[in-house]
GROMACS .gro file of C-alpha atoms in nm:
model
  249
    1UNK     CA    1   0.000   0.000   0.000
    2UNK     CA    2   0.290   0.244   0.119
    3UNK     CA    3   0.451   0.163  -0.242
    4UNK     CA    4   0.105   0.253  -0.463
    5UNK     CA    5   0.029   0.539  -0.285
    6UNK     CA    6   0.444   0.654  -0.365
    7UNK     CA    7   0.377   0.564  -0.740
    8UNK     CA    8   0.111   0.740  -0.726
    9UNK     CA    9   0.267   1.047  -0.589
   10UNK     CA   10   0.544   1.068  -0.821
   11UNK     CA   11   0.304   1.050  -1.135
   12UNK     CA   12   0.102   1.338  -1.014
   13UNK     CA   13   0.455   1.545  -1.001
   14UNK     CA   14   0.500   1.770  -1.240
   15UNK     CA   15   0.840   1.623  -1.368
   16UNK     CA   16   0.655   1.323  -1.436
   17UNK     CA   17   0.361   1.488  -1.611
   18UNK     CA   18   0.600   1.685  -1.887
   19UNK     CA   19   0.783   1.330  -1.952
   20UNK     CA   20   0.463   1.158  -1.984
   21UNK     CA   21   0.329   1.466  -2.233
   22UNK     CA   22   0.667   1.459  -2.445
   23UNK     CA   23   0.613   1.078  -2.508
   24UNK     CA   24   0.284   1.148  -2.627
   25UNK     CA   25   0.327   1.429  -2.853
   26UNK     CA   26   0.632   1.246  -2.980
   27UNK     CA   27   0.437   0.937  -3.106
   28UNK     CA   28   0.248   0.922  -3.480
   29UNK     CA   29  -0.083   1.023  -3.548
   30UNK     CA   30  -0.313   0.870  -3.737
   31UNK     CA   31  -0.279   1.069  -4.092
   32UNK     CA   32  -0.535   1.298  -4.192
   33UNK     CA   33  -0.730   1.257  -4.506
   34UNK     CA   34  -0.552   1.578  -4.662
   35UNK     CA   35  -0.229   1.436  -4.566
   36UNK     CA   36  -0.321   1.065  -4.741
   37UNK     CA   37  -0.388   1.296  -5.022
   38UNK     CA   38  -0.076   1.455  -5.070
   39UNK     CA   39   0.106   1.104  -5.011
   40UNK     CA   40  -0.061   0.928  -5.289
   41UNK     CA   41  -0.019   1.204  -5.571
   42UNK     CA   42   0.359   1.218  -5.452
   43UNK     CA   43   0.402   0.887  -5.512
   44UNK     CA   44   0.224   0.870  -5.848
   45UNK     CA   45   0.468   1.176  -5.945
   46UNK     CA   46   0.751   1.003  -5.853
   47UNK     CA   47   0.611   0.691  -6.081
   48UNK     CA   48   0.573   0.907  -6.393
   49UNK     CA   49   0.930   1.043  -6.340
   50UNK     CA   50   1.082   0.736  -6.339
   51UNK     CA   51   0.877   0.589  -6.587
   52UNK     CA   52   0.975   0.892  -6.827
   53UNK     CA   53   1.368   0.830  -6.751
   54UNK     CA   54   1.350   0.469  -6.823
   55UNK     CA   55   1.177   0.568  -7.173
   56UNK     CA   56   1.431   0.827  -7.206
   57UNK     CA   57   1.688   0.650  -7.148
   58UNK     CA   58   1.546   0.377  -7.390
   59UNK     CA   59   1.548   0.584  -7.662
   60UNK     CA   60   1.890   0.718  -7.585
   61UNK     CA   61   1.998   0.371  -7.616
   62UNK     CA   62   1.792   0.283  -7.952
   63UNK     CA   63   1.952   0.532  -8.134
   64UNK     CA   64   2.309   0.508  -8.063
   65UNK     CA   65   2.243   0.165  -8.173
   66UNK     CA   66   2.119   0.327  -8.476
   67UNK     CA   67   2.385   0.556  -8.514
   68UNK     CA   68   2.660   0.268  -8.462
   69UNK     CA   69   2.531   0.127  -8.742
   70UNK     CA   70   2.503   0.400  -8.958
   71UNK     CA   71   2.898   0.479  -8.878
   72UNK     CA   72   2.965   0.149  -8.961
   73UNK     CA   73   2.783   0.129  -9.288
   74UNK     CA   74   2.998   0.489  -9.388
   75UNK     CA   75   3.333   0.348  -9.262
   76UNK     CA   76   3.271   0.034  -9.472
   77UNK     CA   77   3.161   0.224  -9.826
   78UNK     CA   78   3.454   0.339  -9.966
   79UNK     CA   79   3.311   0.551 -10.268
   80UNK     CA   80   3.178   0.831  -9.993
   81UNK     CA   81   3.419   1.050  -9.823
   82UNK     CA   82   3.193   1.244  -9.565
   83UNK     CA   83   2.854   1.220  -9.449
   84UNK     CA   84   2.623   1.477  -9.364
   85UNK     CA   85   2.328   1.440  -9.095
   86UNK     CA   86   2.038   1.622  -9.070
   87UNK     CA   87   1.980   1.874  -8.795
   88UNK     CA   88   1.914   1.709  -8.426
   89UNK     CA   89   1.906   1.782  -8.043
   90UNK     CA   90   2.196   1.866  -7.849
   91UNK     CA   91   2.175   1.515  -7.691
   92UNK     CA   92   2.170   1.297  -8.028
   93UNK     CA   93   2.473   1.506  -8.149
   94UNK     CA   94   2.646   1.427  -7.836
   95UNK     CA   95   2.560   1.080  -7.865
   96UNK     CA   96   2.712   1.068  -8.253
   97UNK     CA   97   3.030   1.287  -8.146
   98UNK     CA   98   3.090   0.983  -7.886
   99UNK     CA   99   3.007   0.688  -8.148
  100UNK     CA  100   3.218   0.888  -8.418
  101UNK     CA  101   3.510   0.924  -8.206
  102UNK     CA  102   3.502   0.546  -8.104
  103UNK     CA  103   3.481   0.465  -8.472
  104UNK     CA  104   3.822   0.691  -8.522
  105UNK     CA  105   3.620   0.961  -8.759
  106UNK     CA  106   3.678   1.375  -8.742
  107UNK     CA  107   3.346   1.471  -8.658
  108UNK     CA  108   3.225   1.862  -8.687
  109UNK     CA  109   2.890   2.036  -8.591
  110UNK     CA  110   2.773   2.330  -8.749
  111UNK     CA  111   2.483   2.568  -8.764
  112UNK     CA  112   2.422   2.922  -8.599
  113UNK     CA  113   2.150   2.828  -8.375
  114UNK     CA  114   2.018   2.535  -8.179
  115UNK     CA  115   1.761   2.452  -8.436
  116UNK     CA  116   1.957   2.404  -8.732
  117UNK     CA  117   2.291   2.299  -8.592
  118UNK     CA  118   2.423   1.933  -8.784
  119UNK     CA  119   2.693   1.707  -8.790
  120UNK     CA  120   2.892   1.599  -9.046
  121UNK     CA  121   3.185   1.297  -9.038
  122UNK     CA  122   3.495   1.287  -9.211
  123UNK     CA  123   3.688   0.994  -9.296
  124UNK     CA  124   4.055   1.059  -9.094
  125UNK     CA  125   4.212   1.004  -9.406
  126UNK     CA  126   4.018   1.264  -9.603
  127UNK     CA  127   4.015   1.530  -9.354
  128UNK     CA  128   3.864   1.904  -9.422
  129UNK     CA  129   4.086   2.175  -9.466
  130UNK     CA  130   4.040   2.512  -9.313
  131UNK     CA  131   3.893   2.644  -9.589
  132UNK     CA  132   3.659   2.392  -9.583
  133UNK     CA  133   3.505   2.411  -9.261
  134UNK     CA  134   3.482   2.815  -9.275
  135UNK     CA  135   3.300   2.693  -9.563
  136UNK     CA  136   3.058   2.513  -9.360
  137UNK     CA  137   3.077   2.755  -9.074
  138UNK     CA  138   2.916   3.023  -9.335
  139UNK     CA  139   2.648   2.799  -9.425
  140UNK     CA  140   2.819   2.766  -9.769
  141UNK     CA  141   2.850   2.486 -10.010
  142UNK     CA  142   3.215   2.351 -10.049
  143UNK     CA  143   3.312   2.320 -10.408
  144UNK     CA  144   3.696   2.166 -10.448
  145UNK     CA  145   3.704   2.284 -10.804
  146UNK     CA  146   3.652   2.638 -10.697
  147UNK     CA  147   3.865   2.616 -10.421
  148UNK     CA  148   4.146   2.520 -10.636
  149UNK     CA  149   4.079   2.803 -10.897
  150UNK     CA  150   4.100   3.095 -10.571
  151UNK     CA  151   4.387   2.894 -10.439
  152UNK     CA  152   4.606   2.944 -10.802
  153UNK     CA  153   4.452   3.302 -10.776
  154UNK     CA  154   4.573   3.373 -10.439
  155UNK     CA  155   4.960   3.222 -10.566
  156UNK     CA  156   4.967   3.427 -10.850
  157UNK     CA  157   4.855   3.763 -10.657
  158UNK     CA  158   5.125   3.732 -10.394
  159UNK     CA  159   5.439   3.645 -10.626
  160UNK     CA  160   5.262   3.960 -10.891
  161UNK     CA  161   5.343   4.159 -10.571
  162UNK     CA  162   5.676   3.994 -10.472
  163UNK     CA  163   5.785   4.066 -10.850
  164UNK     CA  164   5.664   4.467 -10.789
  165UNK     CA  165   5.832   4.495 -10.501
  166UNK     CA  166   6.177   4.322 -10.580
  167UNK     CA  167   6.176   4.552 -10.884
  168UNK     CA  168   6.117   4.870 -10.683
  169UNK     CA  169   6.425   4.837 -10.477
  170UNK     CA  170   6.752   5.007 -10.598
  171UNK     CA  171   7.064   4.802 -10.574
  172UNK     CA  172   7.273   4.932 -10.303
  173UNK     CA  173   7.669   5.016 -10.370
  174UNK     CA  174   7.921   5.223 -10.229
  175UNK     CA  175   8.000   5.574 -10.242
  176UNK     CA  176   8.321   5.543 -10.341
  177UNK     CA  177   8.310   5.862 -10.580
  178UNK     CA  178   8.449   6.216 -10.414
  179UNK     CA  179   8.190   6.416 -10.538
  180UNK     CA  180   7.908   6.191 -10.454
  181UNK     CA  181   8.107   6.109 -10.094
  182UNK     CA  182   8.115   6.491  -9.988
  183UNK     CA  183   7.864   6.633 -10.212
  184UNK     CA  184   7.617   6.653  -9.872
  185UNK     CA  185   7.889   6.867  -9.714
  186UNK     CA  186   8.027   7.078  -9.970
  187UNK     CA  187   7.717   7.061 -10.215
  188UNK     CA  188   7.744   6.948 -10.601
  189UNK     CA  189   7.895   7.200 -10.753
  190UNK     CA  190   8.176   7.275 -10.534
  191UNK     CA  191   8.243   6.944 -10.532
  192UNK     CA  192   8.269   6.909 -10.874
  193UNK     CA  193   8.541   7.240 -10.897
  194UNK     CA  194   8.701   7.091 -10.623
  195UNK     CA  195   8.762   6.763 -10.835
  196UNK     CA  196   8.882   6.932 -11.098
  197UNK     CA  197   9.070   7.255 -10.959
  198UNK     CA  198   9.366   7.083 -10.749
  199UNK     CA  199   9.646   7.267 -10.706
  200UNK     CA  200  10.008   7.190 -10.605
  201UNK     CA  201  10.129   7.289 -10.260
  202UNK     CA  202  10.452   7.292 -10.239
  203UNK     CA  203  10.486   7.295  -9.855
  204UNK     CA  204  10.305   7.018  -9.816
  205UNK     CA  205  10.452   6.816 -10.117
  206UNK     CA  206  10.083   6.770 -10.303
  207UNK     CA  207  10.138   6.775 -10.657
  208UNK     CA  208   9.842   6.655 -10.898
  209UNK     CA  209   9.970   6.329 -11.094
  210UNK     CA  210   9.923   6.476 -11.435
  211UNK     CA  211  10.218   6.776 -11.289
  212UNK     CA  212  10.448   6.492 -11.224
  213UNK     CA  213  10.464   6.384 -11.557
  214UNK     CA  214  10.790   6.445 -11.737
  215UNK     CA  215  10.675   6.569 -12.106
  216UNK     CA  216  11.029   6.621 -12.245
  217UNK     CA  217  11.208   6.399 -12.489
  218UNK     CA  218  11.552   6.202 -12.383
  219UNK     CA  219  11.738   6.422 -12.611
  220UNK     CA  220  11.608   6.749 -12.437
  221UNK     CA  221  11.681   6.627 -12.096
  222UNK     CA  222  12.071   6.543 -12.195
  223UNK     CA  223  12.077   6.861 -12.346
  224UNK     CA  224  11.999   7.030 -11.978
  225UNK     CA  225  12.163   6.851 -11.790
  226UNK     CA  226  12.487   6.962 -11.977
  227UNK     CA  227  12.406   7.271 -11.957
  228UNK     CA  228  12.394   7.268 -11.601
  229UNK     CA  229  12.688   7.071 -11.579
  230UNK     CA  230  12.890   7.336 -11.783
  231UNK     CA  231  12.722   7.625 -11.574
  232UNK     CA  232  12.804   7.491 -11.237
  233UNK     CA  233  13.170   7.427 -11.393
  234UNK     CA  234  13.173   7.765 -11.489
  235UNK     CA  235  13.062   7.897 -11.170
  236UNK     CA  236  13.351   7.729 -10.958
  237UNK     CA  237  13.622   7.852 -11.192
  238UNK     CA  238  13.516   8.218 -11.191
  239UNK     CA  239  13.523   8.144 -10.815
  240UNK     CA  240  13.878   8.032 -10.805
  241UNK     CA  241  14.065   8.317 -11.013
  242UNK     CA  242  13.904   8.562 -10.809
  243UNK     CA  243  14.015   8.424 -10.525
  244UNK     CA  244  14.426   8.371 -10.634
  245UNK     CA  245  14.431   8.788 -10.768
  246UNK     CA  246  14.321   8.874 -10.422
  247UNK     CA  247  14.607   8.709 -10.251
  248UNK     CA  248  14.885   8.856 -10.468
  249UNK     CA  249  14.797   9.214 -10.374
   0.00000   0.00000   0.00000
């Protein structure tokens, strides 16, 4: 009896009365109707998700299988060098990149908006240029022939203006000339007197070439050096008989 009437006791506490209100709150309630509600349309979202990804991914699958084999049918005809595809979705382009590199093709996409972007393969071993794909980047049709025509053009332009330009340029050589040496210091005329004007100084020994040049004959030059001779010999005796008179006085 003493025990009960303890129990007792300690449930009417307070302490005891929060615990026992926690527990209850705590525990699940039976849903409500509105709550069963939004349960059951959650899970029949969640159905039609999943159902849509597995079609998705289903049809993902069903046409990379489709675009294996059409890689494989290209790669095996040899009498077509590039194949073009008709615009598609970001994903299916994605999906033929990936099969086209596998296969060991140069694959391209082009097209300026989402709409009407394509792709287009190329065997490895016949490979666009750059001219080519700016082709295709314009939206313009690529036409070898005419390529090759603008290509010969191009050549014959640049060496027409290598040829013009070689022939413009003056050969270069030296100023070895007086006049055209000095002419910027002294100007062209005075060069030109100057060239032609040279006189001897004797102080400093410059005589002009053509001055140095003896224009006598052989004969003439004997003839005065005797004379000199004979002058000079006269000179020395005149000196002597003056000098023996002067002593005798």
């Amino acid at each position: 009896m003493q025990h009960a009437a303890s129990f007792r006791s300690e449930l009417d506490s307070p302490k005891m009365a929060d615990l026992l209100g926690s527990i209850l709150s705590s525990m699940e309630k039976p849903p409500s109707v509105h709550n069963q509600e939004s349960r059951r349309k959650a899970k029949e979202q969640a159905a039609r998700l999943k159902k849509i990804e597995e079609h998705e991914r289903r049809k993902k699958t069903e046409f990379r299988r489709k675009m294996e084999k059409e890689v494989s049918d290209f790669i095996q005809n040899s009498t077509v060098q590039k194949k073009k595809y008709d615009p598609m979705g970001k994903i299916e382009r994605s999906i033929l990149h990936d099969v086209a590199e596998v296969a060991g093709l140069a694959s391209f996409s082009f097209g300026e908006d989402e709409e009407s972007r394509y792709v287009m393969l190329f065997k490895k071993e016949f490979a666009p240029s750059d001219e080519e794909l700016e082709a295709y980047r314009k939206g313009e049709e690529w036409d070898p022939q005419k390529a090759e025509e603008r290509r010969r053009l191009k050549e014959k332009a640049a060496l027409e203006i290598e040829a013009a330009s070689h022939s413009q340029k003056r050969p270069a050589s030296p100023n070895s000339n007086y006049r055209d040496k000095y002419s910027h210091l002294i100007g062209t005329s005075a060069a030109k007197d100057a060239a032609h004007t040279l006189q001897a100084n004797q102080t400093y020994g410059c005589v002009p070439v053509a001055n140095k040049r003896d224009t006598r004959s052989i004969e003439e030059a004997m003839n005065e050096i005797r004379a000199k001779k004979r002058q000079k010999k006269d000179e020395e005796e005149g000196a002597g008989s003056g000098s023996g008179s002067g002593s005798g006085v």
